[in-house]
mmCIF file of C-alpha atoms in Angstrom:
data_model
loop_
_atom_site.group_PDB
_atom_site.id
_atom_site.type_symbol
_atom_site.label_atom_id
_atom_site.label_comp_id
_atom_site.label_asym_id
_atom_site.label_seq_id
_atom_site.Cartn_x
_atom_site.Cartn_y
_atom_site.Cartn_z
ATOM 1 C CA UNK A 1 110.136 93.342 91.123
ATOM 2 C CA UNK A 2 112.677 92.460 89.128
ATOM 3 C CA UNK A 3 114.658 96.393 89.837
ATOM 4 C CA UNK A 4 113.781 95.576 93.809
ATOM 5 C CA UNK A 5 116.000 92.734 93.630
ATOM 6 C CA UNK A 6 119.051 94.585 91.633
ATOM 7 C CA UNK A 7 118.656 97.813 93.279
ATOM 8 C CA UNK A 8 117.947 99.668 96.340
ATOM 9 C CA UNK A 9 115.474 101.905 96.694
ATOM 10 C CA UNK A 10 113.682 104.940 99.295
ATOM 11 C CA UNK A 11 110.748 104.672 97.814
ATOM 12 C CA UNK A 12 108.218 102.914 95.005
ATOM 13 C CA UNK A 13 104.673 103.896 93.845
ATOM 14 C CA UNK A 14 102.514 101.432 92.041
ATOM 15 C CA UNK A 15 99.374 100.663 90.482
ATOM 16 C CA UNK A 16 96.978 98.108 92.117
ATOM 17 C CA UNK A 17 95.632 96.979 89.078
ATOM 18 C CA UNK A 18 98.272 95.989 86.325
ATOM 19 C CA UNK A 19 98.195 92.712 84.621
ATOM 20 C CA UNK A 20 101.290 90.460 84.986
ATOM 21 C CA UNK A 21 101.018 90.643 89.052
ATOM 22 C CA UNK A 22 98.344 92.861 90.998
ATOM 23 C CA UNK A 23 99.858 96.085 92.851
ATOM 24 C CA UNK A 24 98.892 94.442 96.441
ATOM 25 C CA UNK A 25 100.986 91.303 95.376
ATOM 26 C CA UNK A 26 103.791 93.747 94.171
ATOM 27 C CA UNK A 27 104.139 95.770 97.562
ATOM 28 C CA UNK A 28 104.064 92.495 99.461
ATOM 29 C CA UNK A 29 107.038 91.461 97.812
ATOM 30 C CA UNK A 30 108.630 94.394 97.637
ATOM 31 C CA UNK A 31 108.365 95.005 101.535
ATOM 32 C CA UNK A 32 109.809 91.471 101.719
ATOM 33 C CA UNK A 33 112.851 92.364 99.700
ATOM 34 C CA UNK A 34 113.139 95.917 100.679
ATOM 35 C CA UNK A 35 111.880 96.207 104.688
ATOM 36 C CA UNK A 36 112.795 100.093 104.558
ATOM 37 C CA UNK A 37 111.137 101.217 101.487
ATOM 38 C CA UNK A 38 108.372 103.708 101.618
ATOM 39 C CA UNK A 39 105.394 102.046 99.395
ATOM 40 C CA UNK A 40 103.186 104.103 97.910
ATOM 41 C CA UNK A 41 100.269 102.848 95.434
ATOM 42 C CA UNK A 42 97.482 104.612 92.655
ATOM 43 C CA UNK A 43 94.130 102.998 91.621
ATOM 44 C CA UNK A 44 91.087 103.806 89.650
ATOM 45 C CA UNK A 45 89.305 101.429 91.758
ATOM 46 C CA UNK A 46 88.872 103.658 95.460
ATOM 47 C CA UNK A 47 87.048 101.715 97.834
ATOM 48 C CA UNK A 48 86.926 97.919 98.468
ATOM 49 C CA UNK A 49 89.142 95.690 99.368
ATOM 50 C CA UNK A 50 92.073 96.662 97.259
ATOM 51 C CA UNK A 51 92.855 99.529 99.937
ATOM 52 C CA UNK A 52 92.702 97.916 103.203
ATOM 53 C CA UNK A 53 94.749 95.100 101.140
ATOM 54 C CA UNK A 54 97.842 97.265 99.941
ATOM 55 C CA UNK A 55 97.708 98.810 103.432
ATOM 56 C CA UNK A 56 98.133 95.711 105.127
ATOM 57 C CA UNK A 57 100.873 95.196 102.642
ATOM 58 C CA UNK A 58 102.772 98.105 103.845
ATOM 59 C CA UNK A 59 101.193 101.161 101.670
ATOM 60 C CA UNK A 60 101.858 104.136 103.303
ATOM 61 C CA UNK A 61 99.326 106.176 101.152
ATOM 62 C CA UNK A 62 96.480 105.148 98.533
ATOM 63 C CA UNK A 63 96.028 107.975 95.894
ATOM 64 C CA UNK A 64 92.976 107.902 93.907
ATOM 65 C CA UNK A 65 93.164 108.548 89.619
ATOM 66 C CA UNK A 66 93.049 110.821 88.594
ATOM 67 C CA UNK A 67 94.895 112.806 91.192
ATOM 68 C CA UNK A 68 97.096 115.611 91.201
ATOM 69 C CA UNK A 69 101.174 114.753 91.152
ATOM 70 C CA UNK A 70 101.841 117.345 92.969
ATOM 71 C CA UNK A 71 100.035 115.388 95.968
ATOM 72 C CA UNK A 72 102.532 112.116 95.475
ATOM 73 C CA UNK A 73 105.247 114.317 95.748
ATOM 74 C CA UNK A 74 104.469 116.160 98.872
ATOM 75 C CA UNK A 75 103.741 113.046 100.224
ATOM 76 C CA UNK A 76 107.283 111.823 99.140
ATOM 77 C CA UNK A 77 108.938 114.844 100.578
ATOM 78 C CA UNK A 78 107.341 114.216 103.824
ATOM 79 C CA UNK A 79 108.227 110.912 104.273
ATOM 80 C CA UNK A 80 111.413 110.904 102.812
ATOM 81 C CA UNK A 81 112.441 114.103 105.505
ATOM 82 C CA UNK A 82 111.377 111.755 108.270
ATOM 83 C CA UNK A 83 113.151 109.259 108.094
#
């Protein structure tokens, strides 16, 4: 949060479970600071209310550990070539 505030950034993936603030909390604020960032977020935890919650708080895409990086990045790629 803390690099949000310093810095501008395209995009940000995160965790949804992490323990000094939870992921959802982390996009929210993030969106807030940043209303043009593409948010992206991981979790171990598929299912539940932790998706629909970081997609209310502006995730773009949910990807599910343990997944293959090669998926984040084309989903970078594509988002970043559209805007």
């Amino acid at each position: 949060l803390d690099l949000a505030r310093r810095n501008r950034y395209d995009a940000m993936i995160t965790d949804l479970v992490m323990e000094e603030i939870n992921g959802v909390e982390l996009l929210r604020r993030v969106k807030k600071l940043l209303p043009d960032i593409s948010l992206f977020a991981m979790t171990a935890y598929p299912g539940g209310e932790w998706i629909s919650q970081a997609k209310q708080a502006g995730a773009l895409k949910i990807f599910e550990k343990p997944f293959d990086i090669s998926e984040i990045i084309e989903s970078i790629n594509v988002e970043m070539a559209s805007k």
